[in-house]
Short mmCIF file of C-alpha atoms and ligand atoms in Angstrom, two decimals:
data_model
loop_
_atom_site.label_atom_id
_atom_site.label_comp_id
_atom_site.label_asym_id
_atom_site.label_seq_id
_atom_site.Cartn_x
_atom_site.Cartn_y
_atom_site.Cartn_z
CA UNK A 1 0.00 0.00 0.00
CA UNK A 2 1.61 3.30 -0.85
CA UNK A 3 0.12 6.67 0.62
CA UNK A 4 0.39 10.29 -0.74
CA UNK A 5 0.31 12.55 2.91
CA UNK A 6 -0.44 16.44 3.04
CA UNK A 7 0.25 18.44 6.22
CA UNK A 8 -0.60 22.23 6.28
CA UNK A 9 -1.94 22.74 10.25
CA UNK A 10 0.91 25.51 10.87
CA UNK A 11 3.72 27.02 9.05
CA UNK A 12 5.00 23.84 6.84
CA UNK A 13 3.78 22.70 3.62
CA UNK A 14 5.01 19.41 3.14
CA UNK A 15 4.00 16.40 1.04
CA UNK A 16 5.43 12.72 1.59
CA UNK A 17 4.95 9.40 -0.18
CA UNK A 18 5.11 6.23 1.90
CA UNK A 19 4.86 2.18 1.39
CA UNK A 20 3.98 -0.65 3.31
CA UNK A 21 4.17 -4.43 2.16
CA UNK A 22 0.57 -5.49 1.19
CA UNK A 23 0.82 -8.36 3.74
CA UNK A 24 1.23 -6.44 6.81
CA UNK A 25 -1.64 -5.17 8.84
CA UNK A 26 0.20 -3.24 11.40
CA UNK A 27 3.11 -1.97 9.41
CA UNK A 28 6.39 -2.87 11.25
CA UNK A 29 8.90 -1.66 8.15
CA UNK A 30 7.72 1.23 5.66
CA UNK A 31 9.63 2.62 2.90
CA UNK A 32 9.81 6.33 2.71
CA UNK A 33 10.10 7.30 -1.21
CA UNK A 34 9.61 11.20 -0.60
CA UNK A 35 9.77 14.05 1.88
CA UNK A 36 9.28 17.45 1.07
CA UNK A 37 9.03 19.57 4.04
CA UNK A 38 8.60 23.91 2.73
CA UNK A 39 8.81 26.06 6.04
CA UNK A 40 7.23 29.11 6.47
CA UNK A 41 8.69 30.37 9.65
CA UNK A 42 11.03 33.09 7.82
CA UNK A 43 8.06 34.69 6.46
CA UNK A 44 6.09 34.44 9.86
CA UNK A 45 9.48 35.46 12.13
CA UNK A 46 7.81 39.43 11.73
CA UNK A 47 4.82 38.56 13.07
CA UNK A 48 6.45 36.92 15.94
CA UNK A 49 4.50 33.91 15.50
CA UNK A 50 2.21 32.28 13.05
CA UNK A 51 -0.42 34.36 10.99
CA UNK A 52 -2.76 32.18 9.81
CA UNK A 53 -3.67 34.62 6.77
CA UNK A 54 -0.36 34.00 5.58
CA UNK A 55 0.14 30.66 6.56
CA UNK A 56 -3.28 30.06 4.04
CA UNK A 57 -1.42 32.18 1.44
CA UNK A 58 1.88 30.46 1.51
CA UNK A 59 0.24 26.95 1.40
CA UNK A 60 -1.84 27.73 -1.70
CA UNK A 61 1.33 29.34 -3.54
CA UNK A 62 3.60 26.12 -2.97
CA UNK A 63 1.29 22.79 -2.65
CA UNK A 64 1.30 21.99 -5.89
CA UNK A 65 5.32 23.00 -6.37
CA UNK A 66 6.06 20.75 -2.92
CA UNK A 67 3.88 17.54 -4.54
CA UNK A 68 5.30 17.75 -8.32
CA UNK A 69 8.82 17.41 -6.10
CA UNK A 70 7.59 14.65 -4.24
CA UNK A 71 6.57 12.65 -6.78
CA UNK A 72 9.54 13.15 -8.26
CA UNK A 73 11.46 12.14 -5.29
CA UNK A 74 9.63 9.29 -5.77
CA UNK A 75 10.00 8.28 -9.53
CA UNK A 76 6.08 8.98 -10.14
CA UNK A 77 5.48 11.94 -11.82
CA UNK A 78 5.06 11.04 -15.39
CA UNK A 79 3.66 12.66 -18.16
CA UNK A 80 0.22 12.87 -19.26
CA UNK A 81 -3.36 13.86 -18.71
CA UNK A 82 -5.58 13.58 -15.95
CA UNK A 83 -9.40 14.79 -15.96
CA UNK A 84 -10.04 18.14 -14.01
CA UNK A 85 -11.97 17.30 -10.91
CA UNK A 86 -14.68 19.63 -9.75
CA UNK A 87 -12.73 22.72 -8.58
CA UNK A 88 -15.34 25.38 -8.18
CA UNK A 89 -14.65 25.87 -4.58
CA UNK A 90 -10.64 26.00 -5.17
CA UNK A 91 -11.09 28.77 -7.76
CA UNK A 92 -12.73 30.74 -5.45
CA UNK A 93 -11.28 29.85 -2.19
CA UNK A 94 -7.57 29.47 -3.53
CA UNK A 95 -7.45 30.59 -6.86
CA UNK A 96 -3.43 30.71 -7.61
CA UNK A 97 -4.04 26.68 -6.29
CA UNK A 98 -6.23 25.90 -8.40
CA UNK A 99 -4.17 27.35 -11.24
CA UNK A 100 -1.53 25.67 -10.56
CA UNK A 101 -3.16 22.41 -10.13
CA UNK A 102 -4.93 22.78 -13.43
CA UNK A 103 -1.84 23.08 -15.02
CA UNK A 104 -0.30 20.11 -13.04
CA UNK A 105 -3.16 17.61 -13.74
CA UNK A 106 -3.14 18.35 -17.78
CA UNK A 107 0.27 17.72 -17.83
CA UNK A 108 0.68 14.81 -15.56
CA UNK A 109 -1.20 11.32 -15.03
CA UNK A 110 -2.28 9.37 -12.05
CA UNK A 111 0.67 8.28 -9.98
CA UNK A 112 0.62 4.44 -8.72
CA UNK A 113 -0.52 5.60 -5.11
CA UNK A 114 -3.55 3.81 -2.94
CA UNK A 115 -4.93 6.19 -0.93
CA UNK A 116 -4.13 10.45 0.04
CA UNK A 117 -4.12 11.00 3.61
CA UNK A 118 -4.43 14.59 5.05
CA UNK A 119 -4.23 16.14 8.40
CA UNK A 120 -7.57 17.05 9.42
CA UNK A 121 -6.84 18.45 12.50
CA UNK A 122 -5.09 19.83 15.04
CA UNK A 123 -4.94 23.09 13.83
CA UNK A 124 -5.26 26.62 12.26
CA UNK A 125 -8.41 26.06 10.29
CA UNK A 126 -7.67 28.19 7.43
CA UNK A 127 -4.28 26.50 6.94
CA UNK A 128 -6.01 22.92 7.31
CA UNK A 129 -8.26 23.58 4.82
CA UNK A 130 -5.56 24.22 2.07
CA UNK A 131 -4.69 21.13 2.31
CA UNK A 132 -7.49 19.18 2.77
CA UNK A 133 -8.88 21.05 -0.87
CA UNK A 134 -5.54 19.80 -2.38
CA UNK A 135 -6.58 16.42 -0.90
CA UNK A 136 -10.00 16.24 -2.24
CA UNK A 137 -9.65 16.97 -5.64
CA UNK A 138 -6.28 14.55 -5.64
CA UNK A 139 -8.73 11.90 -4.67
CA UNK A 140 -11.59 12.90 -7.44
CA UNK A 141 -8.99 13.15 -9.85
CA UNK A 142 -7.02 10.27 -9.15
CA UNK A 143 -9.99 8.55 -8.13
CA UNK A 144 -8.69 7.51 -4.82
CA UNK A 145 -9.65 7.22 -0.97
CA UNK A 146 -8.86 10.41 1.63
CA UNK A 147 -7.94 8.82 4.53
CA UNK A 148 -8.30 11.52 7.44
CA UNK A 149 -5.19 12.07 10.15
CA UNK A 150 -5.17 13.54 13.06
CA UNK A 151 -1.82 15.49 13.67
CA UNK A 152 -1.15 14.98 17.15
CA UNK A 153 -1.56 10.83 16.57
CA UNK A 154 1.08 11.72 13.84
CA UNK A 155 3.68 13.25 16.19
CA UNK A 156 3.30 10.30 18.07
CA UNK A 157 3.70 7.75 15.59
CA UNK A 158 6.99 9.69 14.33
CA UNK A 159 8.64 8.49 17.34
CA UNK A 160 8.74 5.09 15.93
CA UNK A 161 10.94 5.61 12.96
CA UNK A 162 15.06 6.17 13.15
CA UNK A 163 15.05 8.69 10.41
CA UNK A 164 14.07 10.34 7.74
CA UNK A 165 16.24 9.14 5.31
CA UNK A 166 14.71 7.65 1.88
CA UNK A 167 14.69 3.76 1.87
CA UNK A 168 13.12 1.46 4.06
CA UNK A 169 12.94 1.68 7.90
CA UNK A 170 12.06 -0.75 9.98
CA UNK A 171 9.72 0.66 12.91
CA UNK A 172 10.93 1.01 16.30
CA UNK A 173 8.07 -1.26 18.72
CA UNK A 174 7.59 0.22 22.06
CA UNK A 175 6.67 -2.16 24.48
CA UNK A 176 3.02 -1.02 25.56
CA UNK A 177 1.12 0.18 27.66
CA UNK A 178 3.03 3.24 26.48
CA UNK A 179 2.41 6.89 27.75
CA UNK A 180 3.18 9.89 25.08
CA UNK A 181 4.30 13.23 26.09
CA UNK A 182 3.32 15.24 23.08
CA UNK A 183 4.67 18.99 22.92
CA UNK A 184 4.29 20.97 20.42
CA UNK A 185 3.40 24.90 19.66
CA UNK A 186 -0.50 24.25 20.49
CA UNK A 187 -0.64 20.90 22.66
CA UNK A 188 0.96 20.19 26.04
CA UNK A 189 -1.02 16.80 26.73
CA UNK A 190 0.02 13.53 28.41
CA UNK A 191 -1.50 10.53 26.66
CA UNK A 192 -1.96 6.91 28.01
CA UNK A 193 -1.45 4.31 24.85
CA UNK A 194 -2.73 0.86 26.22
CA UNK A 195 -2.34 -0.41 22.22
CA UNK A 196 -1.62 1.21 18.96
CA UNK A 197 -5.03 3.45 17.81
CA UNK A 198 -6.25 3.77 21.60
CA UNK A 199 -5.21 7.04 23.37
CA UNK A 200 -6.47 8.55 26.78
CA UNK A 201 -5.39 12.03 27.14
CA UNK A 202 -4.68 11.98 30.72
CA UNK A 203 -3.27 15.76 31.67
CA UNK A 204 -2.89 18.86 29.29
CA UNK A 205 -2.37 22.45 29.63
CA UNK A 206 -4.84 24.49 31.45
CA UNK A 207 -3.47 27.72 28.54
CA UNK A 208 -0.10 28.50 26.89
CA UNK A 209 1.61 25.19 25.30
CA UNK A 210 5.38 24.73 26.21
CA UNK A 211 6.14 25.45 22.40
CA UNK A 212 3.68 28.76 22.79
CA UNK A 213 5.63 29.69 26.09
CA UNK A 214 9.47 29.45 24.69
CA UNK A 215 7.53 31.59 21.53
CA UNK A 216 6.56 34.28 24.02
CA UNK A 217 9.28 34.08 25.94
CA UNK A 218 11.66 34.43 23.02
CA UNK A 219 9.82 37.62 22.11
CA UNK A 220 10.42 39.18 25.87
CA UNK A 221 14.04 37.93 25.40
CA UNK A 222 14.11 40.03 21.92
CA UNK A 223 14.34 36.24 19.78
CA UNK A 224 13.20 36.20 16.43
CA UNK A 225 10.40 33.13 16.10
CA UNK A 226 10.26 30.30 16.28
CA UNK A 227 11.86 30.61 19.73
CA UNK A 228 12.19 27.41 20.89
CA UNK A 229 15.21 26.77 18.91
CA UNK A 230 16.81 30.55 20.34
CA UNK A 231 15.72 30.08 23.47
CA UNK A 232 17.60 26.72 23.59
CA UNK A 233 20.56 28.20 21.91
CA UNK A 234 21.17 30.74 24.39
CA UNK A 235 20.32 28.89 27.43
CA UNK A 236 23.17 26.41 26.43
CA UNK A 237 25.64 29.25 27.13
CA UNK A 238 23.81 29.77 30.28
CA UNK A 239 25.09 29.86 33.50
CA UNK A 240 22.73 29.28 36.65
CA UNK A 241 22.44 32.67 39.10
CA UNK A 242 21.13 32.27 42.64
CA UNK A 243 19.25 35.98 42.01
CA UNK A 244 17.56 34.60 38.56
CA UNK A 245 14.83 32.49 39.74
CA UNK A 246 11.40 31.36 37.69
CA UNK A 247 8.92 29.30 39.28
CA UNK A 248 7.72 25.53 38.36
CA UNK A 249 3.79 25.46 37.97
CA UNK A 250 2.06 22.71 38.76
CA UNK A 251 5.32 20.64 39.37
CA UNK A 252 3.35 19.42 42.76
CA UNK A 253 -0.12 19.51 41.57
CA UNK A 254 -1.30 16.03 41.93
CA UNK A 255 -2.66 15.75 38.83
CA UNK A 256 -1.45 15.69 35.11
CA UNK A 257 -2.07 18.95 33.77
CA UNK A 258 0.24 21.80 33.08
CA UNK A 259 0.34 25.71 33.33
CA UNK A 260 3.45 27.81 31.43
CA UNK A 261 1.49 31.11 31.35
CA UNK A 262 2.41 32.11 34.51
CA UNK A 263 5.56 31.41 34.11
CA UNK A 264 5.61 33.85 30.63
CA UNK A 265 4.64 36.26 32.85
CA UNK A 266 7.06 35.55 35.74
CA UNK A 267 10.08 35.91 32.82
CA UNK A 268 8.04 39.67 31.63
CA UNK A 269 8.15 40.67 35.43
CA UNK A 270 11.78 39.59 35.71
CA UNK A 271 13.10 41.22 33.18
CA UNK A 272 11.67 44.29 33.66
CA UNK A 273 12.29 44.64 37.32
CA UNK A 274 16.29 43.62 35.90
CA UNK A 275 15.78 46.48 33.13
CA UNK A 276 14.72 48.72 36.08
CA UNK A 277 17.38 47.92 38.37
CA UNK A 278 19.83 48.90 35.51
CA UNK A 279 21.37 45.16 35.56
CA UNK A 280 19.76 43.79 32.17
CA UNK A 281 22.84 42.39 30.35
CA UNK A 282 23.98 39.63 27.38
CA UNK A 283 25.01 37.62 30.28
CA UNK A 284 21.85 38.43 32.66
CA UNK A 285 19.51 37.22 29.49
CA UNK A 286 21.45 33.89 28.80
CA UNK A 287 20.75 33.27 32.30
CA UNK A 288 16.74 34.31 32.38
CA UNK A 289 16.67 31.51 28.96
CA UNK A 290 18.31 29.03 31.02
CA UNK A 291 16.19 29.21 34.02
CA UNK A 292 13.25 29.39 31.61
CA UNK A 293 14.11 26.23 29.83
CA UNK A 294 14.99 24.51 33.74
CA UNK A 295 11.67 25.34 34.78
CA UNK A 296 10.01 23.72 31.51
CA UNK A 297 11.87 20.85 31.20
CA UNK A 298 11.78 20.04 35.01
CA UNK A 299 7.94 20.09 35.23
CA UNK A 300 7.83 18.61 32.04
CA UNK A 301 10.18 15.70 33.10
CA UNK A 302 8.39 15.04 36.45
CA UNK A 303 4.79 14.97 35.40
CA UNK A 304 5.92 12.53 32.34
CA UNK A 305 7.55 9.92 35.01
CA UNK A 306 4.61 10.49 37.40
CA UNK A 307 2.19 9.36 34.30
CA UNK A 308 4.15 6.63 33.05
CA UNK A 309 4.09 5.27 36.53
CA UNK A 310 0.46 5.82 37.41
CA UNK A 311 -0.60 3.77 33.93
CA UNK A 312 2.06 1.32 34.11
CA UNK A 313 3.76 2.48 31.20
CA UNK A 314 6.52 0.29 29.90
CA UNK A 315 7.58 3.01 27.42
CA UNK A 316 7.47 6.86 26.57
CA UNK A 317 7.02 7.95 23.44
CA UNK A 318 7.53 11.98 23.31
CA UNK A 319 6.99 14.00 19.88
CA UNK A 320 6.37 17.39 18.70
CA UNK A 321 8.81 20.26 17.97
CA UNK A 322 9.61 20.88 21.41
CA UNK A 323 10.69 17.09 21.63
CA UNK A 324 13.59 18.63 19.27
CA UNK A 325 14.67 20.67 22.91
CA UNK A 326 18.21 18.93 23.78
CA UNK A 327 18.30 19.35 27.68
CA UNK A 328 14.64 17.79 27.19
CA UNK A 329 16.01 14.88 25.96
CA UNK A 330 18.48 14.19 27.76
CA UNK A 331 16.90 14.93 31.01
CA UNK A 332 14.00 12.65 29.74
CA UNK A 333 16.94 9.94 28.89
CA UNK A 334 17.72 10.45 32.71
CA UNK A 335 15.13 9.94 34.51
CA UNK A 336 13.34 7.08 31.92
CA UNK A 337 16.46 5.34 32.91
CA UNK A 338 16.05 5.70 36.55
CA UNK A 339 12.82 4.57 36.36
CA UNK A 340 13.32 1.46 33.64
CA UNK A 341 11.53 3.07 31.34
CA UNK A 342 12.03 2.32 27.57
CA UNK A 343 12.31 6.25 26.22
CA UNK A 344 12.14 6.78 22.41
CA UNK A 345 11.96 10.43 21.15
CA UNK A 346 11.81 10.83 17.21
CA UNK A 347 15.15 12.23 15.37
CA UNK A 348 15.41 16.01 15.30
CA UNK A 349 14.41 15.88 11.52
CA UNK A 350 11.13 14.78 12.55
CA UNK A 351 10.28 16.41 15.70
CA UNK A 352 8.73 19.63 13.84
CA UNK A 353 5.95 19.15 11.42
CA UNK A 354 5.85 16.98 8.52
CA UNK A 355 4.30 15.12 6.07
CA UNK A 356 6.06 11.22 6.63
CA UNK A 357 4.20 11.28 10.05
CA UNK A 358 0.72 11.85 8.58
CA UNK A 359 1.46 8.79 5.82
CA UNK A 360 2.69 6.37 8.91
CA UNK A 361 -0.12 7.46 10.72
CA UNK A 362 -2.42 6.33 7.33
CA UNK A 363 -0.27 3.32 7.09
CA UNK A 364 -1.55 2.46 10.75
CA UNK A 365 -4.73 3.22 10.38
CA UNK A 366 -5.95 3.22 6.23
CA UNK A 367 -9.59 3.31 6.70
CA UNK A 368 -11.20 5.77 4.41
CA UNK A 369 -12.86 8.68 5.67
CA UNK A 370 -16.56 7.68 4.47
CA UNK A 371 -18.07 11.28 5.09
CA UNK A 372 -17.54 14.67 3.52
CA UNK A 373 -13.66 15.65 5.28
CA UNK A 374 -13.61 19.12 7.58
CA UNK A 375 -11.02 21.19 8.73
CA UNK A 376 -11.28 20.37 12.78
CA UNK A 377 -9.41 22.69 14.28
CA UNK A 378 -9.51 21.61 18.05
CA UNK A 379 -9.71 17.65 17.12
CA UNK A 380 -8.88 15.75 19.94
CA UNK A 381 -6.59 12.38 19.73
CA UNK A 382 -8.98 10.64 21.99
CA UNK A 383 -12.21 12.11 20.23
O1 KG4 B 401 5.14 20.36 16.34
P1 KG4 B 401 5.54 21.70 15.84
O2 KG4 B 401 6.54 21.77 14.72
O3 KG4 B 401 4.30 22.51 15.34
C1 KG4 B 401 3.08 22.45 15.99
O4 KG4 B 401 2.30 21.50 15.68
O5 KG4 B 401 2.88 23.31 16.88
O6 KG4 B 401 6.08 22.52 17.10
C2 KG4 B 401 6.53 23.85 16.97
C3 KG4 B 401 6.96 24.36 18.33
C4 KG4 B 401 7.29 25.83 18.34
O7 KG4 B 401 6.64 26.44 19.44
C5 KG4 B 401 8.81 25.85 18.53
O8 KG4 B 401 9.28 26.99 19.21
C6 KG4 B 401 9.03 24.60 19.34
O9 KG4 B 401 8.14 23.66 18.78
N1 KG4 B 401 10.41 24.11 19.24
C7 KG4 B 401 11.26 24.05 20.28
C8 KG4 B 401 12.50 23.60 19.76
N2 KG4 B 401 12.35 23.39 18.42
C9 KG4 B 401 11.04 23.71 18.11
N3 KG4 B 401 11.09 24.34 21.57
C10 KG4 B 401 12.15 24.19 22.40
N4 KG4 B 401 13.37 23.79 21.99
C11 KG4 B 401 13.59 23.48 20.69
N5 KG4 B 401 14.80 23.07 20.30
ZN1 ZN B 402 2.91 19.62 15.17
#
């Protein structure tokens, strides 16, 4: 079974073309024949963070650019003629898509692919939709099944694979129950996985996400977006100061759920009282990002342990771009081993959004979606 994915919930427009063998149900080695990942977050850095006006924009002007290079990747785009599907709604909706995909589809035929799979949700709505337009009129004009994802299940299932790299991979298999920490820009949640295609979201944040929070924070700390990756940066030059102090929220809570907005705030009040008392310096803000990315990590850390152990978790699986944070991982590699966990956190290549996690996620699950497909911006993995 080969799969064409399209992801467009945030600021990356990428396309990816995956295999299993026919004979496996659960897939336990897929071949990955093309990855295109085309990020946005230059053209959002001014904003500060993502503006989903632009995010629509950008998807529309490169889809159909990102999937002619996929299937080329992939040795299946060849010439010929395919008949236009109904695109009323694209003209009006995404005009310069449509175009484009006009153009594409009377100068190319139907690749060998089974089925195209698109992120339905988590999301921005406006960016999910791009996609899942490209991903309906794929299907009429290829005459093939959309097989609905939902992103967050994707972040999870990246954790499975070594790599990116083109070729065959055989899958990583957990030892279940597993428990997922899944951290991204929107989600913050703690998810029990008693078998593959069952999740329990067990804790989440109460407001900011931990990716949202290093964003903001990055923007008090005068970091261009995304922050995550310049908070990190900086706090690795860090050194720890007894007068630079953040608190943890919710680190003693008894219960699963998270809070970083208050601690946003706590960094704005710190560095302005610092800016007041005339001692705001290079060194001073390497500090504040350290302390920042303690405090995270630490309650992130914790809480993950706590959950494994209160579902009898054999293994945690953690994905989403802050899973790319290094003193994440490695405190997570800690204290898993302390508590004979298994621990297995996808590479770095796959930690932020793409498309290869939407077509494993198909490859799990390939059932067609048998109703009309809908943006959902707020879908839940255990909905
Ligand atoms: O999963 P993702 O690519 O997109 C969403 O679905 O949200 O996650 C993006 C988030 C951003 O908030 C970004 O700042 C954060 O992941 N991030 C990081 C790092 N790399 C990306 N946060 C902390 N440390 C990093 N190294
Ligand atoms: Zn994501």
């Amino acid at each position: 079974m080969r799969i064409l994915s399209i992801e467009t919930s945030c600021d990356e427009t990428a396309i990816a073309i995956v295999s299993k063998p026919d004979t496996d149900a659960a897939p336990t080695s897929i071949t990955i024949e093309a990855n295109i990942v085309l990020s946005q977050a230059k053209k959002h850095a001014e904003y500060g963070g993502v503006f989903p006006a632009l995010a629509k924009r950008e998807h529309a002007a490169n889809l159909v650019p990102v999937l002619t290079e996929a299937l080329k990747q992939a040795n299946l785009l060849t010439p010929g003629v395919t008949n236009l599907p109904d695109m009323a709604d694209m003209n009006e909706r995404e005009p310069e898509m449509a175009a484009a995909l006009t153009e594409f589809l009377n100068n190319h035929s139907a690749p060998a692919i089974d089925a195209v799979a698109v992120t339905r949700g988590p999301g921005l709505e406006p960016a999910l939709w791009v996609g899942i337009n490209l991903a309906k009129a794929l299907a009429e004009a290829w005459n093939k099944p959309i097989i609905a994802v939902n992103h967050m299940e994707g972040h999870v299932l990246s954790s499975l694979l070594d790599s990116a790299d083109l070729g065959q991979h055989s899958l990583i298999s957990p030892e279940l129950p597993a428990l997922a920490l899944l951290v991204s820009g929107g989600h913050t949640e703690l998810v029990s996985i008693p078998d593959w295609g069952t999740y329990e979201k067990i804790g989440q944040t109460k407001d900011d996400a931990a990716g949202e929070a290093f964003d903001k924070v990055a923007r008090l700390l005068d970091l261009p977006y995304p922050g995550g990756p310049e908070v990190s940066k900086l706090a690795a030059t860090g050194e720890s100061r007894d007068d630079i102090s953040l608190p943890r929220p919710m680190l003693t809570s008894g219960d699963f759920d998270f809070s970083f907005s208050g601690l946003k705030t706590a960094v704005r009040y710190l560095v302005r009282d610092l800016t007041e008392a005339g001692t705001w310096d290079d060194a001073t803000k390497t500090a504040v990002a350290l302390e920042f990315e303690q405090a995270v990590t630490q309650v992130l850390v914790k809480k993950t342990i706590k959950a494994a152990e209160h579902v009898g978790a054999a293994s945690i699986l953690v994905a989403g771009g802050v899973s790319a944070n290094r003193r994440l991982r490695s405190e997570l590699e800690k204290a898993a081993a302390d508590a004979s966990l298994q621990l297995v956190i996808p590479p770095l290549s796959l930690a932020t959004d793409n498309a290869l996690m939407i077509g494993l996620a198909a490859l799990f699950n390939p059932t067609p979606i048998s109703t009309e497909i809908r943006a959902e911006g707020n879908w839940s993995i255990d909905s």
